[in-house]
Coordinates of C-alpha atoms in Angstrom, one line a residue:
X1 CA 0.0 0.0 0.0
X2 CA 1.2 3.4 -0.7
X3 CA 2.4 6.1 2.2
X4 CA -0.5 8.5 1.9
X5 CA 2.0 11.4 2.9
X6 CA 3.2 11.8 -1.1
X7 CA 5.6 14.6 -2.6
X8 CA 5.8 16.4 -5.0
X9 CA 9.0 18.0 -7.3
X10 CA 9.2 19.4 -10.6
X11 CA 11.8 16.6 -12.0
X12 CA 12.4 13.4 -10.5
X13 CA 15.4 12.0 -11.5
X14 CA 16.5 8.5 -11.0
X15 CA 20.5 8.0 -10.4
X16 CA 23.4 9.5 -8.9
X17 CA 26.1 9.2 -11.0
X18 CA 27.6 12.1 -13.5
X19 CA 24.8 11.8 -16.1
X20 CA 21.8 11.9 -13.4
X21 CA 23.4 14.7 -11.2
X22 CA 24.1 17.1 -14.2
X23 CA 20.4 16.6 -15.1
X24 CA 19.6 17.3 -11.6
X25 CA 21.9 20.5 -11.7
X26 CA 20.5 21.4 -15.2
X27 CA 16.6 21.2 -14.1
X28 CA 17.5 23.0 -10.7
X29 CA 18.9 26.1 -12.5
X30 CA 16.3 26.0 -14.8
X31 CA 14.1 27.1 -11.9
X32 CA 12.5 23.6 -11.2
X33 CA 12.4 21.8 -7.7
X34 CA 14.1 18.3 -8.1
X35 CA 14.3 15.0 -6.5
X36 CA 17.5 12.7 -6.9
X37 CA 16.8 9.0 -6.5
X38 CA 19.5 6.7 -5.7
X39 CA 18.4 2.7 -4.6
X40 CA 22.4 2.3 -2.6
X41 CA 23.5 4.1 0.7
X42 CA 26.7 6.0 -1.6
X43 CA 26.1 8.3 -4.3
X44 CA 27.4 8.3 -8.0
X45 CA 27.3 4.6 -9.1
X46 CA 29.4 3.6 -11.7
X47 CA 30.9 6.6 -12.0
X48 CA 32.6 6.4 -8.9
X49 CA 34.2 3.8 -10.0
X50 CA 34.9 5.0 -13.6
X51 CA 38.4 6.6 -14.1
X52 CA 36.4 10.4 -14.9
X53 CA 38.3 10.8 -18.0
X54 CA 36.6 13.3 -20.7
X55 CA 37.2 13.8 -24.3
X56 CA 38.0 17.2 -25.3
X57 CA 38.3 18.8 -28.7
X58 CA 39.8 22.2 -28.7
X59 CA 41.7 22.5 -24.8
X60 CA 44.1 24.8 -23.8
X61 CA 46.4 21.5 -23.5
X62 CA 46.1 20.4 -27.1
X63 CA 46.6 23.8 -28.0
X64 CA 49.6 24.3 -26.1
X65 CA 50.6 20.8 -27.1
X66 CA 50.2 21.4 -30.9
X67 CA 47.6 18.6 -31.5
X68 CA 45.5 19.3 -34.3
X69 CA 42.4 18.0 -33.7
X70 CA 38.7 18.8 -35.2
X71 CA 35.0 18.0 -34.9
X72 CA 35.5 16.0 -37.8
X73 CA 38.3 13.5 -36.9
X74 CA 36.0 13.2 -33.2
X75 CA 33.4 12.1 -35.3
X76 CA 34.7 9.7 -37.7
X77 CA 36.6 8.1 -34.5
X78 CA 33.4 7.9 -32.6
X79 CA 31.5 6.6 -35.8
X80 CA 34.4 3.9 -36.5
X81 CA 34.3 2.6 -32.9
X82 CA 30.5 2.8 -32.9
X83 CA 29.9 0.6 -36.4
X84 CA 28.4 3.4 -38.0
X85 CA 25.5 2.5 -36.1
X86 CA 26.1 5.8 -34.2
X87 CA 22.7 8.5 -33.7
X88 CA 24.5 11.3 -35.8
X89 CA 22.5 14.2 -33.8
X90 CA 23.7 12.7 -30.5
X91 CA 27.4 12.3 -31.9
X92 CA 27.4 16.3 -33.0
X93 CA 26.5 17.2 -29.6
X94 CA 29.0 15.5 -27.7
X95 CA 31.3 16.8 -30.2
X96 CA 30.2 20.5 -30.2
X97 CA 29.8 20.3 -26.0
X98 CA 33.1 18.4 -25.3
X99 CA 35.0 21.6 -24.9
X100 CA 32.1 23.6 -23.0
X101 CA 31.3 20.2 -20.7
X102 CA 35.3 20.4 -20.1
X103 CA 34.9 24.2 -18.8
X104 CA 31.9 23.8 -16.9
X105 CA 33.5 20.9 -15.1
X106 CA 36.8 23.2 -14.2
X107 CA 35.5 26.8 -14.1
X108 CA 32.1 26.4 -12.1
X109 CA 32.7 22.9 -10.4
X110 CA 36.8 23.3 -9.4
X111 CA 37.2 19.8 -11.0
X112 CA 41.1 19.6 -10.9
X113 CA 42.7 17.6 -14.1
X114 CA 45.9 16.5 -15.0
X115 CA 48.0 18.9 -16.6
X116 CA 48.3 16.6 -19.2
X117 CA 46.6 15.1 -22.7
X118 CA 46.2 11.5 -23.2
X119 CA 45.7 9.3 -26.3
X120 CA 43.4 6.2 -25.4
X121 CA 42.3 3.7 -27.2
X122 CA 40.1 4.6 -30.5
X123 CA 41.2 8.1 -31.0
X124 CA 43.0 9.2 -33.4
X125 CA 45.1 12.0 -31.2
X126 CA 45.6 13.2 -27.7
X127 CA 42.2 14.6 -26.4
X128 CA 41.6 12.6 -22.9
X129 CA 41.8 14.4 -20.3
X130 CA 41.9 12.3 -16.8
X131 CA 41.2 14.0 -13.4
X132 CA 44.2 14.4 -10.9
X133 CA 43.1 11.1 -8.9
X134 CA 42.1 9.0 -12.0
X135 CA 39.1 8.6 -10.6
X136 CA 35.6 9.9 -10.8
X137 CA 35.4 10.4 -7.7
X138 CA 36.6 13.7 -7.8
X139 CA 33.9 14.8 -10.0
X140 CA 30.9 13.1 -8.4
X141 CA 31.9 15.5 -5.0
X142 CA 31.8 18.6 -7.0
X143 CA 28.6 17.3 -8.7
X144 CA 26.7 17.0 -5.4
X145 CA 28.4 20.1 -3.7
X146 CA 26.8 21.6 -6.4
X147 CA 23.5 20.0 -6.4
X148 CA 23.2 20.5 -2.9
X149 CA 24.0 24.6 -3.0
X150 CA 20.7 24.7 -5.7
X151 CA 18.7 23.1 -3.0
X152 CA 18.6 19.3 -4.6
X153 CA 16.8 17.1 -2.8
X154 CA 18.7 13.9 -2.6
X155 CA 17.6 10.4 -1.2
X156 CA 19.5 7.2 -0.8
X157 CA 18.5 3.7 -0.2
X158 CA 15.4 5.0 -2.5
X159 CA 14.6 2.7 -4.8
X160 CA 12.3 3.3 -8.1
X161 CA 9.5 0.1 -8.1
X162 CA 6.9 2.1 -10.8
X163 CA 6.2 4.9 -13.1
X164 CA 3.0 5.9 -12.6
X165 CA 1.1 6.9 -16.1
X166 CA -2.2 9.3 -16.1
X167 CA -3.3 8.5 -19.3
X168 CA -2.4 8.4 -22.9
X169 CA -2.7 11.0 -26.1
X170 CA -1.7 10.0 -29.3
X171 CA -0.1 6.5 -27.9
X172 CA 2.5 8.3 -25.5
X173 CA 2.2 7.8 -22.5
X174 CA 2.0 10.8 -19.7
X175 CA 4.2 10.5 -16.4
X176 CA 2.5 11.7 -13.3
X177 CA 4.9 10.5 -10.7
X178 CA 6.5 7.8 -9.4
X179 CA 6.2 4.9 -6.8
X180 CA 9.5 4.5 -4.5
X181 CA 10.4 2.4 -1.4
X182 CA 12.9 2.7 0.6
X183 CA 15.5 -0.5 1.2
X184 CA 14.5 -0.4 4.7
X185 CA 12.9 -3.5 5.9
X186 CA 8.4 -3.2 5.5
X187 CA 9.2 0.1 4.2
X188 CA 5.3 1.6 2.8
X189 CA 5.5 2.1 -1.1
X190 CA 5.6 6.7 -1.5
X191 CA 4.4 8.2 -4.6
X192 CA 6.5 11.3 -5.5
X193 CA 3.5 13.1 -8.3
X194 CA 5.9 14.9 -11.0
X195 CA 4.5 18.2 -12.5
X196 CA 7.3 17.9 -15.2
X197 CA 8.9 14.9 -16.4
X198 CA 11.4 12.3 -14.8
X199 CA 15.0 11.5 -16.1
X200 CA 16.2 7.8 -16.0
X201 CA 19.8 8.2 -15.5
X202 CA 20.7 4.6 -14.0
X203 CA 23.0 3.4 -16.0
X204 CA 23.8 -0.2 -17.1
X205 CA 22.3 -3.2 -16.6
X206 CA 25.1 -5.6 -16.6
X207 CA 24.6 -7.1 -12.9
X208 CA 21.2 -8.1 -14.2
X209 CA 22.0 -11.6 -15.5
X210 CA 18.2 -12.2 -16.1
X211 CA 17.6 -9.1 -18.1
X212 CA 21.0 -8.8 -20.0
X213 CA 20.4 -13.0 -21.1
X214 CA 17.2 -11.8 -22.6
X215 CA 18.3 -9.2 -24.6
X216 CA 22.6 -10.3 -25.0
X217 CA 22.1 -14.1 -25.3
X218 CA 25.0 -14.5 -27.2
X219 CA 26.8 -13.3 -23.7
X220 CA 27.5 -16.2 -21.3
X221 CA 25.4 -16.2 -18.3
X222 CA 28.9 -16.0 -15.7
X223 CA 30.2 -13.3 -17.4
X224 CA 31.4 -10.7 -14.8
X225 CA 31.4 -6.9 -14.7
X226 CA 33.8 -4.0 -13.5
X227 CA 30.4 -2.1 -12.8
X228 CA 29.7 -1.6 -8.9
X229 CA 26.8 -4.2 -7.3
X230 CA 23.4 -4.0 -7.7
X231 CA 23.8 -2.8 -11.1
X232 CA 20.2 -3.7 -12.2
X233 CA 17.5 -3.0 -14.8
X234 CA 14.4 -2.0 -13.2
X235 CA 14.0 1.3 -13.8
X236 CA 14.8 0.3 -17.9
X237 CA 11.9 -2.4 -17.2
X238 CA 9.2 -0.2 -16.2
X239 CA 10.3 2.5 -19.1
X240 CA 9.2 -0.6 -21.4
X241 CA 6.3 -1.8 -19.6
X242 CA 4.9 1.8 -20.0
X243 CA 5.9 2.0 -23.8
X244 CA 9.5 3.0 -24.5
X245 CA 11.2 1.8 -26.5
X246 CA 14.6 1.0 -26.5
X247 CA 17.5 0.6 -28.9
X248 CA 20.2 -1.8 -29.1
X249 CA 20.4 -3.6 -25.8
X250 CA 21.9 -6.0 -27.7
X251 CA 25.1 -4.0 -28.2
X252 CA 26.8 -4.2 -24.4
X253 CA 30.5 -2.5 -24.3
X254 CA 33.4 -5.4 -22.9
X255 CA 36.3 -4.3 -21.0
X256 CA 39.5 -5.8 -22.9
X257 CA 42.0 -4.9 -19.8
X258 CA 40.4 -6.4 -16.4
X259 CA 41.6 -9.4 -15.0
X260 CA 39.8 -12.5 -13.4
X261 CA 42.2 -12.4 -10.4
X262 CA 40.3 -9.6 -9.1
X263 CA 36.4 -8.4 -9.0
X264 CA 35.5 -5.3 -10.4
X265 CA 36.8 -2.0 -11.6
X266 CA 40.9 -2.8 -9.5
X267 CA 44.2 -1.9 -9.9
X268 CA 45.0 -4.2 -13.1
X269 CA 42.2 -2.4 -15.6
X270 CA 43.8 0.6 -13.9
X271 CA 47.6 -0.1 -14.8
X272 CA 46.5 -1.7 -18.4
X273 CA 43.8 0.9 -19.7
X274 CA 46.0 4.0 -18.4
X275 CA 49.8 2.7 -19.2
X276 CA 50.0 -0.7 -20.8
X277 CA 47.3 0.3 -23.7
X278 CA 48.5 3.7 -24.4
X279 CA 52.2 3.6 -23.9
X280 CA 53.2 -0.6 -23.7
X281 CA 52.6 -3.3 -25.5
X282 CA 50.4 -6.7 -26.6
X283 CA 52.2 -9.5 -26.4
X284 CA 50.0 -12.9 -27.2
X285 CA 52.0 -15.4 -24.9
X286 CA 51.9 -18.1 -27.5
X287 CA 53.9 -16.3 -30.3
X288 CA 55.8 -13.6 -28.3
X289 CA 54.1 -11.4 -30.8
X290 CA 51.9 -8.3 -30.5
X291 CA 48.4 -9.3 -32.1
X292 CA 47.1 -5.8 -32.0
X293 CA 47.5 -2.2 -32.8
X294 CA 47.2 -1.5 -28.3
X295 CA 44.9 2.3 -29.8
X296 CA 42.8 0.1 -30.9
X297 CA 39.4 0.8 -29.8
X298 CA 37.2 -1.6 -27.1
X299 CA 35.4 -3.6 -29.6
X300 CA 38.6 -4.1 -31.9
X301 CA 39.8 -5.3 -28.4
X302 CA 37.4 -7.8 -27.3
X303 CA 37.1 -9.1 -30.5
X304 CA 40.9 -10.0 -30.8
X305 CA 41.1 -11.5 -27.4
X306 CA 38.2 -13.6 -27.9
X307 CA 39.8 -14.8 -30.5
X308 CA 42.9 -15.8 -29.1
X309 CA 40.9 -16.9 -26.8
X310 CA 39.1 -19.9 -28.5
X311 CA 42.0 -20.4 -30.4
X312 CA 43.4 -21.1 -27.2
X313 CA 40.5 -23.7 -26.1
X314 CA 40.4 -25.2 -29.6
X315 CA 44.3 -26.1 -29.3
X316 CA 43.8 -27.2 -25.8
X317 CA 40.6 -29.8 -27.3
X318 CA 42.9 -31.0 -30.2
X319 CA 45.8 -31.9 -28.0
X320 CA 43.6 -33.6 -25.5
X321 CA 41.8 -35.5 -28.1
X322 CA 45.7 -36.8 -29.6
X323 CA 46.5 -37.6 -25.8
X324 CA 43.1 -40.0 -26.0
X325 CA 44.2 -41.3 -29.3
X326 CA 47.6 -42.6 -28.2
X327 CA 46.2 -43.7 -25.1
X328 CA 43.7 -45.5 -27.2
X329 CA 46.3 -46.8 -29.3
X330 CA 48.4 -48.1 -26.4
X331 CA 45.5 -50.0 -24.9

């Protein structure tokens, strides 16, 4: 049953990491009231845990650095890495707001960089830019110090469990508010009634073995994931269930540079996606060869290593099967 004491906010928005808390930022400034969302007792999700690092075209650093770099090289990197299957509108404005993202981040949120230009894997020059700790951390603190100054209402261990729909015009549905419940044990169901809209900002889904099985079959079940836990679909459920529709599901991201000794985002992705990728070399321990171009983007990546990977398994299957067959012929 639903707590009969409800609230009420302009914008809901639904996640704490760096996409959700811009929103929330954005919508507050715009002169709305807004309530942040977050289901876990920390704020900023994945992007805690990300390494914060933003592509810039046009920086003071390139410049100083003598990179030449353009919206047009951005794009045909981004457009390469993506399969062409790239949303050209959403492309140009990354592009266009890289530099202006970059300032906002430095000028109005004192988010400290590196004084330094990085070349990672997929781009075609220098144009990364990492924070001082290689960490989003950083970032997420100067999002919420933010947030909180514009009067951001922000609640943890609030989890979404239903978008609650009015009606329909024209087969689009129209958001009134939301149910939430707090992870506290017989915690009542609270509507929040939205006068404005609600923003889903809760990133990915790959902790939902269930959901990612039904749209990424051709992932195995036990893969594992660098993203933090509880990294669930529910929110992306109940945008279906009330008529969204979605778009390549299908097409999940792998990270070529974790390792299985270790659970989630740890030191080795660290060390390989920040030194050994950029600056070292790939070595396929068979040959004593590289097998890769190491700027190669994450899909090139994966691909290769899966296939070294099975080639691996099949040559381990054929030598087993010539054991068996000289054990057969010895018997």
């Amino acid at each position: 049953m639903a707590d009969t004491s409800n609230a009420i906010a302009d914008v809901v928005v639904v996640g704490s990491g760096f996409a959700g808390l811009s929103a929330a930022i954005s919508a507050s400034q715009a002169g709305a009231s807004v309530i942040v969302l977050e289901k876990e007792n920390s704020l900023g999700g994945n992007s805690v845990v990300s390494g914060g690092t933003v592509t810039v075209v046009g920086s003071p650093i390139q410049a100083r650095e003598g990179i030449q770099d353009s919206f047009s090289l951005l794009k045909s990197d981004m457009c390469q890495a993506g399969q062409q299957r790239n949303n050209p509108r959403l492309v140009q404005q990354v592009i266009e707001q890289s530099y202006p993202t970059f300032e906002w981040l430095t000028n109005e949120l004192g988010v400290k960089f590196k004084d330094r230009v990085d070349q990672y894997g997929g781009h075609s020059v220098p144009r990364n830019h990492t924070p001082e700790d290689v960490s989003g951390a950083a970032m997420i603190t100067a999002l919420l110090t933010k947030a909180k100054q514009l009067g951001v209402e922000i609640r943890t261990q609030t989890r979404l469990s239903k978008l609650l729909v009015n009606s329909q015009r024209d087969t689009h549905p129209i958001l009134t508010g939301v149910e939430v419940q707090t992870t506290k044990p017989s915690a009542p169901i609270q509507q929040i009634n939205v006068n404005q809209g609600v923003v889903l900002a809760t990133g990915g889904f790959s902790g939902d073995t269930g959901f990612r099985q039904q749209y990424a079959p051709h992932l195995p079940p036990n893969l594992d994931h660098t993203n933090v836990p509880n990294t669930s679909a529910e929110a992306l459920v109940e945008a279906i269930r009330i008529g969204a529709q979605c778009l390549d599901l299908d097409q999940i991201q792998l990270a070529p540079w974790v390792s299985p000794d270790e659970t989630g985002y740890g030191i080795a992705p660290l060390f390989a996606s920040y030194t050994v990728l950029a600056y070292g070399l790939a070595v396929d321990p068979a040959t004593g060869k590289r097998f890769i171009n190491e700027l190669a983007d994450r899909k090139r990546w994966t691909d290769k290593l899966l296939e070294l990977v099975i080639l691996v398994l099949v040559l381990r299957i054929l030598r087993e099967c010539k054991i068996l067959a000289l054990r057969s012929n010895l018997i």
